[in-house]
Tab-separated table of N, CA and C in Angstrom:
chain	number	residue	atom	x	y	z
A	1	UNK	N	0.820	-1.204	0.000
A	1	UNK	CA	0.000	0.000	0.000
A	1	UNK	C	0.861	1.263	0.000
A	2	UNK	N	2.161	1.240	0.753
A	2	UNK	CA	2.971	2.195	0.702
A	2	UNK	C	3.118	3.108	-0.820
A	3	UNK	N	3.779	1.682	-1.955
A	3	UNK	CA	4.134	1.714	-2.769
A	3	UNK	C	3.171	2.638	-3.792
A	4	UNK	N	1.699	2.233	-3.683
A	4	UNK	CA	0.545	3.039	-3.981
A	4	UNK	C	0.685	4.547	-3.887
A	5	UNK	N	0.893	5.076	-2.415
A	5	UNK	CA	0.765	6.279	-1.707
A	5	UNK	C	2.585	7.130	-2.630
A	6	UNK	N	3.171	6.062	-2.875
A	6	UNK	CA	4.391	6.781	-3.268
A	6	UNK	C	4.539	7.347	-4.566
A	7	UNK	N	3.803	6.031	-5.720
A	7	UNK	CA	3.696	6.369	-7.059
A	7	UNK	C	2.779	7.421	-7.063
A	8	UNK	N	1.557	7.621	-6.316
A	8	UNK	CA	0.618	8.924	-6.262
A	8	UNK	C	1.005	10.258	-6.257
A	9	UNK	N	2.069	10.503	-5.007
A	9	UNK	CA	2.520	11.811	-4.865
A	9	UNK	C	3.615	11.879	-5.608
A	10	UNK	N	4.142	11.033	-6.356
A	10	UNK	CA	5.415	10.773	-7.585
A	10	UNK	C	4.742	11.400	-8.977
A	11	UNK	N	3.495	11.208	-9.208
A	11	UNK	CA	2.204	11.755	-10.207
A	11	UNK	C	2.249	12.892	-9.868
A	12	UNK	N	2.008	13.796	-8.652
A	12	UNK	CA	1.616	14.844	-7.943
A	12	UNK	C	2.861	16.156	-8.397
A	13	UNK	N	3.595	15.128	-7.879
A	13	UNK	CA	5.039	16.337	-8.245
A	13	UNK	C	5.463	16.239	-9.718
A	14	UNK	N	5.141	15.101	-10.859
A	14	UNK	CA	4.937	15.478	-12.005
A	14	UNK	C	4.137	16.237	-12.874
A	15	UNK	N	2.808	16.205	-12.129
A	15	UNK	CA	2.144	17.705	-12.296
A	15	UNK	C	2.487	18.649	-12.104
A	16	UNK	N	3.156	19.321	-10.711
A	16	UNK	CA	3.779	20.048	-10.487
A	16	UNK	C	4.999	20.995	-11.568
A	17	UNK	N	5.818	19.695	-12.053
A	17	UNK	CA	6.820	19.970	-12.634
A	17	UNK	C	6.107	20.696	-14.419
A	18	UNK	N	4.958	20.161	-14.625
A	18	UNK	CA	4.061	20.873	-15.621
A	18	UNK	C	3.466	21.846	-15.369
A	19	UNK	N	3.558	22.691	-14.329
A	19	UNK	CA	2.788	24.036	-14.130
A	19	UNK	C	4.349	24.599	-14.363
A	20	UNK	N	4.911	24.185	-13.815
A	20	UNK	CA	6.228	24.759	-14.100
A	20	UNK	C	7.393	25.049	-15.479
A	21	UNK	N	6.844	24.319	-15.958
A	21	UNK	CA	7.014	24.215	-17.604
A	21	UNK	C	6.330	24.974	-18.248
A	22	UNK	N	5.123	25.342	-17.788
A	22	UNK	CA	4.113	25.869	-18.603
A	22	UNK	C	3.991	27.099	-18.246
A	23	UNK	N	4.282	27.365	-17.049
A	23	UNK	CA	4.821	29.050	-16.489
A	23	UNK	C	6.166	28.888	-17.101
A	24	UNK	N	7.284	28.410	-17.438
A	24	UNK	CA	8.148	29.187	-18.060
A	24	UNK	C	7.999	29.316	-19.231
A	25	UNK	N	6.657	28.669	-20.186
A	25	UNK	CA	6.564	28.584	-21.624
A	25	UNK	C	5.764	30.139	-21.380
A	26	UNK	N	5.102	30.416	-20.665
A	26	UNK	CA	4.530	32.074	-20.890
A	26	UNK	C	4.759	32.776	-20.258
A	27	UNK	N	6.238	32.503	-19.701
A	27	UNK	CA	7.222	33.407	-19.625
A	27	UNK	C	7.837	34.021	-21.040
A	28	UNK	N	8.416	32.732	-21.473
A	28	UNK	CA	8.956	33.163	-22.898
A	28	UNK	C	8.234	33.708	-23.881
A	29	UNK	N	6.717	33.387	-24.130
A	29	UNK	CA	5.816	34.308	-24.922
A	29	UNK	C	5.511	35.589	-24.411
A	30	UNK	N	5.437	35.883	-22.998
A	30	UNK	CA	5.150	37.078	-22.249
A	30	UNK	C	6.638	38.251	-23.152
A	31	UNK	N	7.772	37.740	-22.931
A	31	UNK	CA	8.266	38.718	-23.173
A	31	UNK	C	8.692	38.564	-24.243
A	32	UNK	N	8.596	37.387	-25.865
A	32	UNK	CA	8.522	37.838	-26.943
A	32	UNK	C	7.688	39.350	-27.172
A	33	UNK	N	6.499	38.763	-26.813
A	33	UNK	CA	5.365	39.691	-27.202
A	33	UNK	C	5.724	41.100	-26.755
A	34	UNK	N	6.251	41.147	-25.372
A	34	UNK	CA	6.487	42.529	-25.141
A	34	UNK	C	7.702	43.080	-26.239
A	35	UNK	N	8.669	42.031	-26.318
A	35	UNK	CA	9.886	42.524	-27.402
A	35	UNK	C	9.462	43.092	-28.717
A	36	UNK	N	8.538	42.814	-29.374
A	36	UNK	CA	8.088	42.370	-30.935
A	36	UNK	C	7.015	43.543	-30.437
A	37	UNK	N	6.606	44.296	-29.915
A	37	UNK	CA	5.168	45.228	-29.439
A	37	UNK	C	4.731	45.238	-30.510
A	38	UNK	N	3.946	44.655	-31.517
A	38	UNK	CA	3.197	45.375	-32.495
A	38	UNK	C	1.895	46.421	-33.102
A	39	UNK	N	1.171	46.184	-31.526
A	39	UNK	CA	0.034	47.208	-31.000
A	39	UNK	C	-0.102	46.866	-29.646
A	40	UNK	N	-0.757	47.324	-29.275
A	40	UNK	CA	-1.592	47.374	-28.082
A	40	UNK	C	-2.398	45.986	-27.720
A	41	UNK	N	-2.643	45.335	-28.331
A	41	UNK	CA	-2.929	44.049	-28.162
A	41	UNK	C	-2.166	43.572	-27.463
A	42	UNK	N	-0.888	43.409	-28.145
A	42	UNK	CA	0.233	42.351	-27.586
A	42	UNK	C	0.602	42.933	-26.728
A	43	UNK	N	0.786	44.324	-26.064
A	43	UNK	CA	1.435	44.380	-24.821
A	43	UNK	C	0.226	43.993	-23.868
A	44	UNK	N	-0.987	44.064	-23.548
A	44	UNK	CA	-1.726	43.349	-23.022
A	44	UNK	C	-1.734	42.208	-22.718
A	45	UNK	N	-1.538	41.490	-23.893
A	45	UNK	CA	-1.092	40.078	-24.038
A	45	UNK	C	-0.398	39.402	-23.271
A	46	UNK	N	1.048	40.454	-23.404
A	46	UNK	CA	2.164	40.150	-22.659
A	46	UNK	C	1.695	40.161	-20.982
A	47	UNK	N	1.440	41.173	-20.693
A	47	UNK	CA	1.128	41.688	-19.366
A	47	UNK	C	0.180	40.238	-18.535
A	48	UNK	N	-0.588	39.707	-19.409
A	48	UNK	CA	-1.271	38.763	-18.691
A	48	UNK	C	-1.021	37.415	-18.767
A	49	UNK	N	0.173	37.513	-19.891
A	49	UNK	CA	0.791	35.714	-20.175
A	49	UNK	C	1.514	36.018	-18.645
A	50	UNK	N	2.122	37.171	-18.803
A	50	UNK	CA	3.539	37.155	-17.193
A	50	UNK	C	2.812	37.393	-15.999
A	51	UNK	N	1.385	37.931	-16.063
A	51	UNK	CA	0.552	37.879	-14.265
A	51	UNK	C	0.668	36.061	-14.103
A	52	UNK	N	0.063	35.212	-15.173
A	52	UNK	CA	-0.332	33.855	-15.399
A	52	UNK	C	1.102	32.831	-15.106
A	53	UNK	N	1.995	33.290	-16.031
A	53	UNK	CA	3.466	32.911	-15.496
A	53	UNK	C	3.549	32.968	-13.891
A	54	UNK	N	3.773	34.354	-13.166
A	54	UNK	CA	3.651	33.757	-11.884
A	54	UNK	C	2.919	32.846	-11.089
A	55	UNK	N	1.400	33.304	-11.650
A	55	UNK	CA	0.354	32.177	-10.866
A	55	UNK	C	1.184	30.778	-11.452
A	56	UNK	N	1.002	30.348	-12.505
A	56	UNK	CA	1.610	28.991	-12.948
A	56	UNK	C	2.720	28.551	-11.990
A	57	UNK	N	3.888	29.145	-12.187
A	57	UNK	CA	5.047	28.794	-11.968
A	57	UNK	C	5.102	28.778	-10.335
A	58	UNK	N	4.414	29.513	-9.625
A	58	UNK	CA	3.756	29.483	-7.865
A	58	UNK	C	3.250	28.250	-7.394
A	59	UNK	N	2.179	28.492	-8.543
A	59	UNK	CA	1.520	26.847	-7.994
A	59	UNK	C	2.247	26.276	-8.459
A	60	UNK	N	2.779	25.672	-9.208
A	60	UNK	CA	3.916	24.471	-9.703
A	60	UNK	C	4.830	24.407	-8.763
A	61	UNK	N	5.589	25.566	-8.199
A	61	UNK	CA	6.653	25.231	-6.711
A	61	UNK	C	5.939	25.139	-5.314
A	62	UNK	N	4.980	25.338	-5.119
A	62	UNK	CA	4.074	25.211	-3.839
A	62	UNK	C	3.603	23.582	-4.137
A	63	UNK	N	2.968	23.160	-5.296
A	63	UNK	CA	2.506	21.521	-5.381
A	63	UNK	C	3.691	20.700	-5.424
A	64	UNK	N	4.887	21.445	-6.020
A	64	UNK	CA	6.100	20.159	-5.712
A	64	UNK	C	6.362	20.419	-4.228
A	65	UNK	N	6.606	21.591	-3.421
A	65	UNK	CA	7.235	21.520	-2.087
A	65	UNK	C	5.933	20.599	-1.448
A	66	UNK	N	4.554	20.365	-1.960
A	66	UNK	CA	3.749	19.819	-1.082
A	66	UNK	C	3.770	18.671	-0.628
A	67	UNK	N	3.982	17.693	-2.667
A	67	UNK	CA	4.242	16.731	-2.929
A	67	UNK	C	5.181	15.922	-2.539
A	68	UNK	N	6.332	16.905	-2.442
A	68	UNK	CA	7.882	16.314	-2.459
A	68	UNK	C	7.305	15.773	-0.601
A	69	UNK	N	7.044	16.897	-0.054
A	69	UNK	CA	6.943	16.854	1.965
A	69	UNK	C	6.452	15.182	2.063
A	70	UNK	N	4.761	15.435	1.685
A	70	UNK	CA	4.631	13.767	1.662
A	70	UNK	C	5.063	12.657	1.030
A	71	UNK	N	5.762	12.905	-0.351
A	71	UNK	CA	6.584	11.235	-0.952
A	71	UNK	C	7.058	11.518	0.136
A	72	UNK	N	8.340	11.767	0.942
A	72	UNK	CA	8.910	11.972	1.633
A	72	UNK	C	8.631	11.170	3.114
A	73	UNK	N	7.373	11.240	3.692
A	73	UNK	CA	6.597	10.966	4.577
A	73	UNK	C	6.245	9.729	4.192
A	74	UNK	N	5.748	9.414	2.929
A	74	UNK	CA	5.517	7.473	2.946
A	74	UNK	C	7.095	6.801	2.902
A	75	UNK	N	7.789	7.214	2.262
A	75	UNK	CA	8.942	6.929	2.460
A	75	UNK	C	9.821	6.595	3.391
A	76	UNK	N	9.878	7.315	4.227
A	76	UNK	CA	10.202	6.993	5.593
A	76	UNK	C	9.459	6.198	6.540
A	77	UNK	N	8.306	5.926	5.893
A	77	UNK	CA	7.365	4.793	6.711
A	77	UNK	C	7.976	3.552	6.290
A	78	UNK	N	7.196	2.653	7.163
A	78	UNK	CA	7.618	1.468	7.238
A	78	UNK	C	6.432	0.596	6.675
A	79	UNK	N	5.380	1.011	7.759
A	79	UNK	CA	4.269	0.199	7.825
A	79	UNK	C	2.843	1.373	7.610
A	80	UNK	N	2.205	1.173	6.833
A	80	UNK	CA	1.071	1.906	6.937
A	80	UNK	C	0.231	1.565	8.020
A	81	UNK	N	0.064	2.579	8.649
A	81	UNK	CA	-1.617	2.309	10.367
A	81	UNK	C	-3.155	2.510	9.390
A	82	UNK	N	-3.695	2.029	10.422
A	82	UNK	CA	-4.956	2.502	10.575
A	82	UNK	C	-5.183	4.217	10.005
A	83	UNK	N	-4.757	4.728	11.170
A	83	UNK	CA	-4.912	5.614	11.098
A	83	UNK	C	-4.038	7.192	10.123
A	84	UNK	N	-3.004	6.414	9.554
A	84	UNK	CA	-2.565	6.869	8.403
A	84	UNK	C	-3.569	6.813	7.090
A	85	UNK	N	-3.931	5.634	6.749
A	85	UNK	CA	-4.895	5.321	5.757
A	85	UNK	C	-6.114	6.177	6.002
A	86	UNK	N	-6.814	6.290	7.009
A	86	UNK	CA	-7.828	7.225	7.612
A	86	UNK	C	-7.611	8.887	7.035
A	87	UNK	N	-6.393	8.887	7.717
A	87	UNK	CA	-5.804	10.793	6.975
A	87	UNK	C	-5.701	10.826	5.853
A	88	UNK	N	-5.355	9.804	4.947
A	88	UNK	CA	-5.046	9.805	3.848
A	88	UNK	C	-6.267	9.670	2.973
A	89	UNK	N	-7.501	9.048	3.672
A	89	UNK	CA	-8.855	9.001	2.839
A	89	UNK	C	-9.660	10.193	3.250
A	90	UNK	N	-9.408	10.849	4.198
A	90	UNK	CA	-9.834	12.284	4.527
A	90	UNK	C	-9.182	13.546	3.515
A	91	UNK	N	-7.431	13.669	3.433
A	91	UNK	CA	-7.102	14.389	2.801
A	91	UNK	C	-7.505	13.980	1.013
A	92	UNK	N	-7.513	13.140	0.483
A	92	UNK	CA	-8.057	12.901	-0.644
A	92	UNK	C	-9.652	12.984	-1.334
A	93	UNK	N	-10.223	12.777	0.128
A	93	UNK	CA	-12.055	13.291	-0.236
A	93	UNK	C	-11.743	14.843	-0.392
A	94	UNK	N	-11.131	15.277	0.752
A	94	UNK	CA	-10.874	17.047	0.675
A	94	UNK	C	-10.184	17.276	-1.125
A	95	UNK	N	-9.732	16.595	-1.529
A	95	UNK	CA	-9.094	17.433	-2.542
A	95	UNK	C	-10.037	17.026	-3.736
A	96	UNK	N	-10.639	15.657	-3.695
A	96	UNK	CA	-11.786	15.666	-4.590
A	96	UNK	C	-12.854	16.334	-4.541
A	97	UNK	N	-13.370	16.548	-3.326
A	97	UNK	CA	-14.680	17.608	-3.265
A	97	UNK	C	-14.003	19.074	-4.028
A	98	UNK	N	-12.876	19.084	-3.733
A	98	UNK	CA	-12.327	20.748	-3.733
A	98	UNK	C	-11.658	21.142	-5.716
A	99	UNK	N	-11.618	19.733	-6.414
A	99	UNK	CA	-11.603	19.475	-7.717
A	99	UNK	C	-12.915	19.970	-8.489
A	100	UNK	N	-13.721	19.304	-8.005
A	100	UNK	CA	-15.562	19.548	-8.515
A	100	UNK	C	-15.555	20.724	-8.529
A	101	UNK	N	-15.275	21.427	-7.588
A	101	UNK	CA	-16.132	22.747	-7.369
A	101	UNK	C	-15.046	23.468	-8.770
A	102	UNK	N	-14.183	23.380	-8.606
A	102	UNK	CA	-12.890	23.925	-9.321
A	102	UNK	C	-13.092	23.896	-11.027
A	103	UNK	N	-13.769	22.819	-11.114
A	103	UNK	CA	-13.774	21.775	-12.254
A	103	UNK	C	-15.004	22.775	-13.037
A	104	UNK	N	-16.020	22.920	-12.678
A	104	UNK	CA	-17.143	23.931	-12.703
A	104	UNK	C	-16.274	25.416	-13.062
A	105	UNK	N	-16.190	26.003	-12.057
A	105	UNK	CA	-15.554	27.548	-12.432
A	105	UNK	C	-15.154	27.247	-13.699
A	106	UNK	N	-14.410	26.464	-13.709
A	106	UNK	CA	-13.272	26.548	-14.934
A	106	UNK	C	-13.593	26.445	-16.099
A	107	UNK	N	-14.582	25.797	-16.517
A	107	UNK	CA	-15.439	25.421	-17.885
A	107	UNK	C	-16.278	26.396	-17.877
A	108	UNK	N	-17.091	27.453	-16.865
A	108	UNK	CA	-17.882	28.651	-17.395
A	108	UNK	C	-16.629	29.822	-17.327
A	109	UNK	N	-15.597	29.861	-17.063
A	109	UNK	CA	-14.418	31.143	-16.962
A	109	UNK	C	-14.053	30.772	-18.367
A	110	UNK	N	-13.737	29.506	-19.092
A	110	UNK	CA	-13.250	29.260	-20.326
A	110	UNK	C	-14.170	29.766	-21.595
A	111	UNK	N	-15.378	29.671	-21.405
A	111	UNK	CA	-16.736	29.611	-22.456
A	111	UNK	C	-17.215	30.613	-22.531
A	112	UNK	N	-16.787	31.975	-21.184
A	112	UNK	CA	-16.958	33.391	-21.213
A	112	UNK	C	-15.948	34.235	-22.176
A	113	UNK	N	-14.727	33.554	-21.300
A	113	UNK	CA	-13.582	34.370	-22.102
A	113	UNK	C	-13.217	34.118	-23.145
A	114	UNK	N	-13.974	32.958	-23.866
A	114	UNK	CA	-13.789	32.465	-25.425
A	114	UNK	C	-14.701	33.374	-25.857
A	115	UNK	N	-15.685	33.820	-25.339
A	115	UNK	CA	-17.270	34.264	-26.422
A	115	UNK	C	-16.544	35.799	-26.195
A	116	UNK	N	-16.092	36.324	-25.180
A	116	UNK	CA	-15.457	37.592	-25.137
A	116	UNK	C	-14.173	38.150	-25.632
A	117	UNK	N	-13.385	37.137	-26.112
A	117	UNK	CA	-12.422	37.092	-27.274
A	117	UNK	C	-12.978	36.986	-28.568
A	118	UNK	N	-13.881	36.501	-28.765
A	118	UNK	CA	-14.470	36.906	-30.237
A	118	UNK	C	-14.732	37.538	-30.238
A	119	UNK	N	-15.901	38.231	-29.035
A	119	UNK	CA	-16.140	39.592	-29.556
A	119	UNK	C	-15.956	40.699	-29.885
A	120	UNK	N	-14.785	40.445	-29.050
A	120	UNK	CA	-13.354	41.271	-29.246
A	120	UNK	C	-12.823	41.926	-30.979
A	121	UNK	N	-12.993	40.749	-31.822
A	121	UNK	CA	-12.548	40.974	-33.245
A	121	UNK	C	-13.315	42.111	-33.640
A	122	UNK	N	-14.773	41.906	-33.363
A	122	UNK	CA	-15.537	43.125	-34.121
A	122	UNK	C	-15.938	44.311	-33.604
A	123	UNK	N	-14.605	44.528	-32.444
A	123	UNK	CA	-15.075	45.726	-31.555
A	123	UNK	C	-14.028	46.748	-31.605
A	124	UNK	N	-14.476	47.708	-31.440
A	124	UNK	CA	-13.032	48.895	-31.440
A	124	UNK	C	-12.419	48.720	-30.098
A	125	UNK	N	-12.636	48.287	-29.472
A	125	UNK	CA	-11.791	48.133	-28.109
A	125	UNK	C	-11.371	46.500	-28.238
A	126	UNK	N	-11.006	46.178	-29.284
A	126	UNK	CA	-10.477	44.899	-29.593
A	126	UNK	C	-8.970	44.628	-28.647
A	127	UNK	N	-7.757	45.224	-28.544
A	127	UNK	CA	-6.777	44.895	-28.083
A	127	UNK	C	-6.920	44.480	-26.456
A	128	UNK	N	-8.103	45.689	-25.892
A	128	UNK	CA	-8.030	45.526	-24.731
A	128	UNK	C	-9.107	43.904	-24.249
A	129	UNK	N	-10.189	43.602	-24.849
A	129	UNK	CA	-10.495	42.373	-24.738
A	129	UNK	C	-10.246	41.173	-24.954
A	130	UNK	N	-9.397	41.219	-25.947
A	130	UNK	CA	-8.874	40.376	-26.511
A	130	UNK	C	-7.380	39.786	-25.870
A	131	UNK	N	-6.584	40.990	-25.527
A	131	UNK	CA	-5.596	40.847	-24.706
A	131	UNK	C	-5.983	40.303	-23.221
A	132	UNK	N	-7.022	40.442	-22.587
A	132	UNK	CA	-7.362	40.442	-21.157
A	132	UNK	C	-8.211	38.549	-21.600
A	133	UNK	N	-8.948	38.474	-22.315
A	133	UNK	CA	-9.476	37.287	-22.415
A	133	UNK	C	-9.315	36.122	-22.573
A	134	UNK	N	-8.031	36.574	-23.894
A	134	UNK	CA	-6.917	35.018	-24.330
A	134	UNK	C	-6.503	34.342	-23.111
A	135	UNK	N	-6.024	35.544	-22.246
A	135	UNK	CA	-4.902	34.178	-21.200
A	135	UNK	C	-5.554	33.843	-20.147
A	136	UNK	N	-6.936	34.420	-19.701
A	136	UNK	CA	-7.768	34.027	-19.145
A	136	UNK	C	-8.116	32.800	-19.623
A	137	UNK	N	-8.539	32.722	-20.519
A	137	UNK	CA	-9.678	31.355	-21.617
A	137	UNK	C	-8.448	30.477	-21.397
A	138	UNK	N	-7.389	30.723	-21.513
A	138	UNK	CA	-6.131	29.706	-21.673
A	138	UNK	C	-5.567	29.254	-20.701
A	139	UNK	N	-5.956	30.567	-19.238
A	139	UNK	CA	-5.632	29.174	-18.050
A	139	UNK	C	-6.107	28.939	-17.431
A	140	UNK	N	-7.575	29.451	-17.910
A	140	UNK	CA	-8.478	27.912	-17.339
A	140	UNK	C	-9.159	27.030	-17.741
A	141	UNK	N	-8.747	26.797	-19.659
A	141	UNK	CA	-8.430	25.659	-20.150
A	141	UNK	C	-7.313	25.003	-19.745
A	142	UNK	N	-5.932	25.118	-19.192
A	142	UNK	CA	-4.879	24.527	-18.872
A	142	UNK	C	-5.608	23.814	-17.320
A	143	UNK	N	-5.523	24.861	-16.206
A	143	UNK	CA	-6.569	23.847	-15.340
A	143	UNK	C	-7.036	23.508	-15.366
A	144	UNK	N	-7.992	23.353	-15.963
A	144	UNK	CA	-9.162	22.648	-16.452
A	144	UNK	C	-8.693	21.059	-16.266
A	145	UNK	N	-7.778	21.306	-17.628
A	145	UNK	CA	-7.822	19.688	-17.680
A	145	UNK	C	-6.491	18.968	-17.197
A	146	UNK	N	-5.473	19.550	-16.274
A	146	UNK	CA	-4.754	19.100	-15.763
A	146	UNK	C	-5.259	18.420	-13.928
A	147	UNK	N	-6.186	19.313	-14.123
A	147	UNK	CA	-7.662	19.532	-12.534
A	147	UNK	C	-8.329	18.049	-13.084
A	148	UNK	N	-8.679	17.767	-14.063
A	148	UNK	CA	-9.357	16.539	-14.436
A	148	UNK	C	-8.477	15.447	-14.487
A	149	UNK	N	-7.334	15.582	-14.893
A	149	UNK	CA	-6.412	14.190	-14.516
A	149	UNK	C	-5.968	14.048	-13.556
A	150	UNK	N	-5.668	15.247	-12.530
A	150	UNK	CA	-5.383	14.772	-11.551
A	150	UNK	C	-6.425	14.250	-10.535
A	151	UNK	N	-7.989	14.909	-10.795
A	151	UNK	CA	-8.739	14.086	-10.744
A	151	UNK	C	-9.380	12.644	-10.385
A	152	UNK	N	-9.153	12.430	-11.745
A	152	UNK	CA	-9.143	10.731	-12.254
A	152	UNK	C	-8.022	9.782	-10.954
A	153	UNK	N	-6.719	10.525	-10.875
A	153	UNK	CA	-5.933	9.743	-10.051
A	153	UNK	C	-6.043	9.625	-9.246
A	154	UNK	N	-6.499	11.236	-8.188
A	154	UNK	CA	-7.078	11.404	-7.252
A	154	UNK	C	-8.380	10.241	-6.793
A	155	UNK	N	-9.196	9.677	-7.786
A	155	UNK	CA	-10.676	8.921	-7.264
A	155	UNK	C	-10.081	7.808	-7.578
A	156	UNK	N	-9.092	7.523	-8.453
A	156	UNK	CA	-8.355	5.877	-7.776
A	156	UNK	C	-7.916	5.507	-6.885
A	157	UNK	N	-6.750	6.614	-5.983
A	157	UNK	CA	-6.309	6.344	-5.167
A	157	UNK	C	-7.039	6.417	-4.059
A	158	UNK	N	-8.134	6.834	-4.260
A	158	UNK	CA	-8.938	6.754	-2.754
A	158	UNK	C	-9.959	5.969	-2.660
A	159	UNK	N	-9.999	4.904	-4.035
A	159	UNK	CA	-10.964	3.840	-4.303
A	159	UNK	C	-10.231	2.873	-3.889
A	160	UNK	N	-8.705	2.798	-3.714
A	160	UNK	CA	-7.432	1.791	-3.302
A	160	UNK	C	-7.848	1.783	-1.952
A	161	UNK	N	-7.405	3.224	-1.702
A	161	UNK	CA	-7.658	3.343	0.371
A	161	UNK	C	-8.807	2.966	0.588
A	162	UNK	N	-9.732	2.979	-0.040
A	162	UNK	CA	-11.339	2.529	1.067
A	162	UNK	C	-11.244	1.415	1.237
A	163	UNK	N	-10.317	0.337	-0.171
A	163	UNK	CA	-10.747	-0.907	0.138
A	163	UNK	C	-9.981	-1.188	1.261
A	164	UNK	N	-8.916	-0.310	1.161
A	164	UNK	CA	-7.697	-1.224	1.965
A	164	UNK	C	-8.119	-1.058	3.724
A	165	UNK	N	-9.433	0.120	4.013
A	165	UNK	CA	-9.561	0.426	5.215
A	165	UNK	C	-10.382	-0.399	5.771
């Protein structure tokens, strides 16, 4: 069961290591775009790929320091308790209930800021909606569905622990 709890948070901090990838990928578009300014669009653009870069690249070092704490913690175990398995089916309902709700926002924040990026094209205040909407629509399509696989792993591993309790 250990072995379970280890490959899980081994998943966890490989997610991790993908927010982190993906904040430095709009890092590097953040400041093409600012380099290349071609209107007012793109410095907008820029401005909200690099707010998103930090959020990304934050959460990506906060979920590995989380991840890394507990591999860490089964690791040094020996024997799984009772009452380890117990915390461990508590902290995993908490993060599935706390997925759902997440899971929701994220698909009406995506389907707004898509319909408000189009509308963007046929508006004279195009740069400023369009700039503010893209990286919105884009990261919370990226959560979205990184929130859904981790998900999926999330309701295995706690379909493992019930049996095992």
């Amino acid at each position: 069961m250990i072995e379970k709890c280890k490959i899980f948070y081994k998943g966890d901090k490989m997610a991790a290591m993908l927010y982190i990838f993906i904040g430095l990928g709009l890092l590097t578009t953040a400041i093409s775009l600012y380099l290349f300014n071609i209107s007012a669009g793109f410095q907008y653009l820029s401005i909200g790929f690099f707010m998103f870069f930090i959020y990304t690249f934050g959460k990506g070092c906060l979920m590995y320091i989380v991840s890394n704490k507990r591999l860490n913690y089964f690791i040094n175990m020996t024997d799984l308790g009772s009452q380890s398995v117990k915390e461990e089916i508590q902290y995993s309902a908490y993060r599935i209930n706390k997925k759902k709700t997440s899971r929701r926002i994220y698909i009406y924040t995506t389907v707004i800021c898509s319909i408000i990026a189009f509308a963007g094209i046929f508006s004279p205040y195009k740069s400023i909606m369009m700039g503010t909407a893209i990286p919105i629509a884009l990261i919370s399509g990226i959560e979205f569905s990184i929130g859904l696989l981790t998900e999926f792993r999330l309701k295995e591993y706690h379909r493992v622990l019930e049996k095992k309790r």
